PDB file of C-alpha atoms in Angstrom:
ATOM      1  CA  MET A   1      37.203 -28.241 -49.545  1.00 50.00           C
ATOM      2  CA  ASN A   2      39.919 -29.889 -51.589  1.00 58.00           C
ATOM      3  CA  THR A   3      39.041 -29.528 -55.291  1.00 68.00           C
ATOM      4  CA  LEU A   4      41.229 -32.460 -56.354  1.00 70.00           C
ATOM      5  CA  GLN A   5      39.604 -34.677 -53.718  1.00 69.00           C
ATOM      6  CA  ASP A   6      36.141 -33.566 -54.832  1.00 73.00           C
ATOM      7  CA  GLU A   7      36.931 -34.422 -58.458  1.00 83.00           C
ATOM      8  CA  ASN A   8      38.370 -37.769 -57.395  1.00 85.00           C
ATOM      9  CA  THR A   9      35.403 -38.669 -55.153  1.00 89.00           C
ATOM     10  CA  ARG A  10      32.902 -37.589 -57.770  1.00 91.00           C
ATOM     11  CA  SER A  11      34.728 -39.586 -60.471  1.00 93.00           C
ATOM     12  CA  TYR A  12      34.677 -42.764 -58.353  1.00 93.00           C
ATOM     13  CA  LEU A  13      31.004 -42.247 -57.544  1.00 95.00           C
ATOM     14  CA  GLU A  14      30.140 -41.756 -61.219  1.00 96.00           C
ATOM     15  CA  LYS A  15      32.031 -44.977 -62.059  1.00 95.00           C
ATOM     16  CA  ILE A  16      30.151 -46.947 -59.386  1.00 96.00           C
ATOM     17  CA  LEU A  17      26.812 -45.636 -60.646  1.00 96.00           C
ATOM     18  CA  ALA A  18      27.780 -46.498 -64.244  1.00 96.00           C
ATOM     19  CA  ILE A  19      28.716 -50.060 -63.226  1.00 95.00           C
ATOM     20  CA  LEU A  20      25.307 -50.356 -61.534  1.00 95.00           C
ATOM     21  CA  ASP A  21      23.711 -48.949 -64.712  1.00 96.00           C
ATOM     22  CA  ILE A  22      22.081 -46.125 -62.770  1.00 96.00           C
ATOM     23  CA  ASP A  23      21.406 -42.878 -64.581  1.00 96.00           C
ATOM     24  CA  ALA A  24      21.805 -40.169 -61.953  1.00 96.00           C
ATOM     25  CA  VAL A  25      22.725 -36.570 -61.362  1.00 96.00           C
ATOM     26  CA  ILE A  26      25.185 -35.835 -58.553  1.00 95.00           C
ATOM     27  CA  HIS A  27      24.927 -32.554 -56.660  1.00 94.00           C
ATOM     28  CA  GLU A  28      27.637 -31.409 -54.271  1.00 92.00           C
ATOM     29  CA  GLU A  29      26.816 -29.399 -51.169  1.00 90.00           C
ATOM     30  CA  ASP A  30      28.991 -28.220 -48.288  1.00 88.00           C
ATOM     31  CA  LEU A  31      27.260 -29.175 -45.027  1.00 81.00           C
ATOM     32  CA  ASP A  32      29.830 -27.311 -42.947  1.00 81.00           C
ATOM     33  CA  GLU A  33      33.458 -26.213 -43.274  1.00 82.00           C
ATOM     34  CA  SER A  34      34.742 -29.806 -43.208  1.00 80.00           C
ATOM     35  CA  THR A  35      31.947 -31.972 -44.635  1.00 84.00           C
ATOM     36  CA  ARG A  36      30.709 -32.258 -48.190  1.00 88.00           C
ATOM     37  CA  CYS A  37      27.534 -34.084 -49.197  1.00 90.00           C
ATOM     38  CA  TYR A  38      27.177 -35.814 -52.550  1.00 94.00           C
ATOM     39  CA  ARG A  39      23.449 -35.973 -53.300  1.00 95.00           C
ATOM     40  CA  ILE A  40      22.382 -38.518 -55.878  1.00 96.00           C
ATOM     41  CA  ASP A  41      19.172 -37.812 -57.785  1.00 96.00           C
ATOM     42  CA  CYS A  42      17.829 -40.747 -59.751  1.00 96.00           C
ATOM     43  CA  LYS A  43      14.669 -42.701 -60.565  1.00 96.00           C
ATOM     44  CA  PRO A  44      12.713 -43.913 -57.512  1.00 96.00           C
ATOM     45  CA  SER A  45      13.440 -47.571 -58.339  1.00 96.00           C
ATOM     46  CA  ASP A  46      17.176 -46.831 -58.515  1.00 97.00           C
ATOM     47  CA  ALA A  47      16.980 -44.778 -55.301  1.00 97.00           C
ATOM     48  CA  LYS A  48      15.381 -47.727 -53.532  1.00 97.00           C
ATOM     49  CA  LEU A  49      18.211 -49.954 -54.738  1.00 96.00           C
ATOM     50  CA  LEU A  50      20.918 -47.492 -53.637  1.00 97.00           C
ATOM     51  CA  ILE A  51      19.370 -46.866 -50.211  1.00 96.00           C
ATOM     52  CA  GLY A  52      18.571 -50.495 -49.396  1.00 95.00           C
ATOM     53  CA  LYS A  53      16.864 -51.788 -46.273  1.00 91.00           C
ATOM     54  CA  LYS A  54      17.173 -49.223 -43.460  1.00 85.00           C
ATOM     55  CA  GLY A  55      19.869 -47.375 -45.426  1.00 90.00           C
ATOM     56  CA  GLN A  56      22.308 -50.289 -45.265  1.00 90.00           C
ATOM     57  CA  THR A  57      23.191 -50.203 -48.962  1.00 95.00           C
ATOM     58  CA  LEU A  58      23.735 -46.442 -48.804  1.00 95.00           C
ATOM     59  CA  GLU A  59      26.069 -46.906 -45.820  1.00 92.00           C
ATOM     60  CA  ALA A  60      27.955 -49.661 -47.663  1.00 94.00           C
ATOM     61  CA  LEU A  61      28.246 -47.506 -50.789  1.00 95.00           C
ATOM     62  CA  GLN A  62      29.592 -44.608 -48.724  1.00 93.00           C
ATOM     63  CA  PHE A  63      32.090 -46.934 -46.999  1.00 92.00           C
ATOM     64  CA  LEU A  64      33.228 -48.332 -50.354  1.00 93.00           C
ATOM     65  CA  LEU A  65      33.682 -44.851 -51.782  1.00 92.00           C
ATOM     66  CA  ARG A  66      35.730 -43.772 -48.746  1.00 89.00           C
ATOM     67  CA  GLN A  67      37.942 -46.837 -49.094  1.00 89.00           C
ATOM     68  CA  MET A  68      38.482 -46.079 -52.781  1.00 88.00           C
ATOM     69  CA  CYS A  69      39.436 -42.491 -51.966  1.00 84.00           C
ATOM     70  CA  LYS A  70      41.864 -43.624 -49.250  1.00 82.00           C
ATOM     71  CA  GLY A  71      43.874 -45.349 -51.974  1.00 68.00           C
ATOM     72  CA  THR A  72      44.793 -41.946 -53.360  1.00 66.00           C
ATOM     73  CA  LYS A  73      47.498 -39.816 -51.801  1.00 60.00           C
ATOM     74  CA  ILE A  74      45.138 -36.842 -51.564  1.00 57.00           C
ATOM     75  CA  GLU A  75      44.267 -35.644 -48.054  1.00 56.00           C
ATOM     76  CA  GLN A  76      40.654 -36.607 -47.410  1.00 60.00           C
ATOM     77  CA  SER A  77      38.042 -34.429 -45.757  1.00 67.00           C
ATOM     78  CA  HIS A  78      34.727 -35.797 -44.538  1.00 82.00           C
ATOM     79  CA  PHE A  79      31.936 -36.502 -46.974  1.00 87.00           C
ATOM     80  CA  LEU A  80      28.674 -38.345 -46.997  1.00 88.00           C
ATOM     81  CA  LEU A  81      26.336 -39.677 -49.622  1.00 94.00           C
ATOM     82  CA  ASP A  82      22.625 -39.067 -49.784  1.00 95.00           C
ATOM     83  CA  VAL A  83      20.075 -40.489 -52.187  1.00 97.00           C
ATOM     84  CA  ALA A  84      16.682 -38.868 -52.781  1.00 94.00           C
ATOM     85  CA  ASN A  85      17.140 -36.872 -49.559  1.00 93.00           C
ATOM     86  CA  TYR A  86      17.013 -40.111 -47.511  1.00 95.00           C
ATOM     87  CA  ARG A  87      19.374 -38.920 -44.775  1.00 90.00           C
ATOM     88  CA  GLN A  88      17.364 -35.764 -44.066  1.00 89.00           C
ATOM     89  CA  ARG A  89      14.088 -37.706 -43.974  1.00 94.00           C
ATOM     90  CA  ARG A  90      15.674 -40.331 -41.691  1.00 93.00           C
ATOM     91  CA  ARG A  91      17.054 -37.622 -39.387  1.00 92.00           C
ATOM     92  CA  GLU A  92      13.573 -36.089 -39.068  1.00 96.00           C
ATOM     93  CA  THR A  93      12.083 -39.508 -38.296  1.00 95.00           C
ATOM     94  CA  ILE A  94      14.538 -40.343 -35.518  1.00 95.00           C
ATOM     95  CA  VAL A  95      14.301 -36.855 -34.000  1.00 96.00           C
ATOM     96  CA  ASP A  96      10.496 -37.256 -33.982  1.00 97.00           C
ATOM     97  CA  GLN A  97      10.884 -40.631 -32.226  1.00 96.00           C
ATOM     98  CA  ALA A  98      13.205 -39.066 -29.659  1.00 96.00           C
ATOM     99  CA  LYS A  99      10.774 -36.190 -29.115  1.00 97.00           C
ATOM    100  CA  VAL A 100       7.835 -38.562 -28.556  1.00 96.00           C
ATOM    101  CA  GLY A 101       9.914 -40.623 -26.113  1.00 96.00           C
ATOM    102  CA  ALA A 102      11.112 -37.527 -24.251  1.00 96.00           C
ATOM    103  CA  VAL A 103       7.592 -36.137 -23.896  1.00 96.00           C
ATOM    104  CA  ALA A 104       6.329 -39.516 -22.647  1.00 96.00           C
ATOM    105  CA  VAL A 105       9.002 -39.583 -19.921  1.00 95.00           C
ATOM    106  CA  LEU A 106       8.356 -35.950 -18.963  1.00 95.00           C
ATOM    107  CA  ASN A 107       4.591 -36.584 -18.777  1.00 95.00           C
ATOM    108  CA  GLY A 108       5.185 -39.513 -16.435  1.00 92.00           C
ATOM    109  CA  GLU A 109       3.801 -42.109 -18.853  1.00 93.00           C
ATOM    110  CA  SER A 110       6.879 -44.225 -18.163  1.00 90.00           C
ATOM    111  CA  GLU A 111      10.016 -43.982 -16.042  1.00 92.00           C
ATOM    112  CA  GLU A 112      12.096 -44.691 -19.105  1.00 94.00           C
ATOM    113  CA  ILE A 113      11.503 -45.145 -22.812  1.00 95.00           C
ATOM    114  CA  GLU A 114      13.546 -47.455 -24.997  1.00 96.00           C
ATOM    115  CA  LEU A 115      13.822 -46.374 -28.627  1.00 96.00           C
ATOM    116  CA  VAL A 116      14.144 -48.753 -31.568  1.00 94.00           C
ATOM    117  CA  PRO A 117      17.644 -49.986 -32.495  1.00 93.00           C
ATOM    118  CA  MET A 118      19.684 -47.429 -34.437  1.00 90.00           C
ATOM    119  CA  SER A 119      23.091 -47.108 -36.026  1.00 85.00           C
ATOM    120  CA  ALA A 120      25.841 -45.334 -34.109  1.00 84.00           C
ATOM    121  CA  PHE A 121      25.401 -42.269 -36.312  1.00 81.00           C
ATOM    122  CA  GLU A 122      21.653 -42.146 -35.603  1.00 89.00           C
ATOM    123  CA  ARG A 123      22.188 -42.637 -31.848  1.00 93.00           C
ATOM    124  CA  ARG A 124      24.601 -39.718 -31.884  1.00 91.00           C
ATOM    125  CA  ILE A 125      21.898 -37.550 -33.502  1.00 93.00           C
ATOM    126  CA  VAL A 126      19.427 -38.533 -30.759  1.00 96.00           C
ATOM    127  CA  HIS A 127      21.917 -37.959 -27.923  1.00 95.00           C
ATOM    128  CA  LYS A 128      22.717 -34.504 -29.284  1.00 94.00           C
ATOM    129  CA  TYR A 129      19.050 -33.600 -29.856  1.00 96.00           C
ATOM    130  CA  LEU A 130      18.031 -34.635 -26.336  1.00 96.00           C
ATOM    131  CA  GLN A 131      21.000 -32.871 -24.755  1.00 94.00           C
ATOM    132  CA  GLU A 132      20.163 -29.623 -26.559  1.00 95.00           C
ATOM    133  CA  ASN A 133      16.380 -29.750 -26.072  1.00 95.00           C
ATOM    134  CA  PHE A 134      15.705 -31.802 -22.923  1.00 95.00           C
ATOM    135  CA  PRO A 135      18.508 -31.176 -20.387  1.00 93.00           C
ATOM    136  CA  GLU A 136      16.456 -32.804 -17.610  1.00 95.00           C
ATOM    137  CA  LEU A 137      16.573 -36.162 -19.405  1.00 95.00           C
ATOM    138  CA  SER A 138      19.271 -38.786 -19.665  1.00 95.00           C
ATOM    139  CA  SER A 139      20.042 -40.692 -22.865  1.00 95.00           C
ATOM    140  CA  ASN A 140      22.017 -43.913 -22.552  1.00 95.00           C
ATOM    141  CA  SER A 141      22.871 -46.508 -25.154  1.00 94.00           C
ATOM    142  CA  LYS A 142      22.074 -50.115 -24.299  1.00 94.00           C
ATOM    143  CA  GLY A 143      22.669 -53.442 -26.003  1.00 93.00           C
ATOM    144  CA  GLU A 144      25.001 -54.644 -28.714  1.00 93.00           C
ATOM    145  CA  ASP A 145      25.019 -53.740 -32.402  1.00 85.00           C
ATOM    146  CA  PRO A 146      22.914 -54.182 -34.470  1.00 83.00           C
ATOM    147  CA  ASP A 147      20.311 -54.036 -31.668  1.00 90.00           C
ATOM    148  CA  ARG A 148      21.936 -51.161 -29.752  1.00 94.00           C
ATOM    149  CA  ARG A 149      19.324 -48.617 -28.732  1.00 95.00           C
ATOM    150  CA  ILE A 150      18.833 -45.486 -26.651  1.00 96.00           C
ATOM    151  CA  VAL A 151      17.047 -45.452 -23.325  1.00 97.00           C
ATOM    152  CA  ILE A 152      15.601 -42.085 -22.270  1.00 97.00           C
ATOM    153  CA  SER A 153      14.979 -41.416 -18.572  1.00 96.00           C
ATOM    154  CA  TYR A 154      14.366 -38.475 -16.248  1.00 95.00           C
ATOM    155  CA  VAL A 155      17.295 -37.208 -14.145  1.00 90.00           C
ATOM    156  CA  GLY A 156      16.169 -33.733 -13.071  1.00 80.00           C
ATOM    157  CA  GLU A 157      16.569 -30.124 -14.094  1.00 70.00           C
ATOM    158  CA  GLY A 158      19.771 -29.173 -15.936  1.00 56.00           C
ATOM    159  CA  THR A 159      21.529 -32.507 -15.371  1.00 54.00           C
ATOM    160  CA  HIS A 160      21.531 -34.209 -18.774  1.00 53.00           C
ATOM    161  CA  VAL A 161      23.598 -37.388 -18.761  1.00 53.00           C
ATOM    162  CA  GLU A 162      24.802 -38.970 -21.972  1.00 54.00           C
ATOM    163  CA  GLU A 163      26.555 -42.311 -22.078  1.00 53.00           C
ATOM    164  CA  ASP A 164      29.771 -42.370 -24.057  1.00 50.00           C
ATOM    165  CA  ASP A 165      28.759 -44.440 -27.032  1.00 53.00           C
ATOM    166  CA  GLU A 166      32.133 -45.879 -28.047  1.00 44.00           C
ATOM    167  CA  SER A 167      30.735 -47.284 -31.284  1.00 40.00           C
ATOM    168  CA  ALA A 168      29.380 -43.842 -32.156  1.00 40.00           C
ATOM    169  CA  SER A 169      32.708 -42.099 -31.747  1.00 40.00           C
ATOM    170  CA  GLY A 170      34.315 -44.476 -34.203  1.00 40.00           C
ATOM    171  CA  ASP A 171      31.475 -44.341 -36.710  1.00 41.00           C
ATOM    172  CA  SER A 172      32.583 -42.952 -40.025  1.00 38.00           C
ATOM    173  CA  ALA A 173      29.083 -42.076 -41.221  1.00 40.00           C
ATOM    174  CA  GLU A 174      29.244 -38.459 -40.243  1.00 37.00           C
TER     175      GLU A 174
END
């Protein structure tokens, strides 16, 4: 990780939180060799404000912070923001939804299951989870944002099919 970038990103984040009058502690964690997570710990009421409805405010805050960092001449590596462990809890929720849908298709309850609309980042998590854990199922994205969703269907043993989700590949919320 780039120490100067980390200091710069953290400084911008602290300034944003100060403008919002949010008293918070920021923890930095390397998620992998190229992605750093800035975890914001704050009061529950402030966390609710920062996360927003369905994580939309958190996504907007992360986008804003990335745009601010782009203005510097420092090479940027990937980072993401998390508040009150929202992203981990959300990941567990969507994986559980995918698991329930996959089991329903495998048990013959339905030929295909349509999941609730998700962001490109969340759809990518589901596609990857199903590919790794249910190779006999297909996961395809259907619809237009913000109502784009995944449809799970049976295709047979060892033949997982995943639709190229163009909006997912361009999503910056990694």
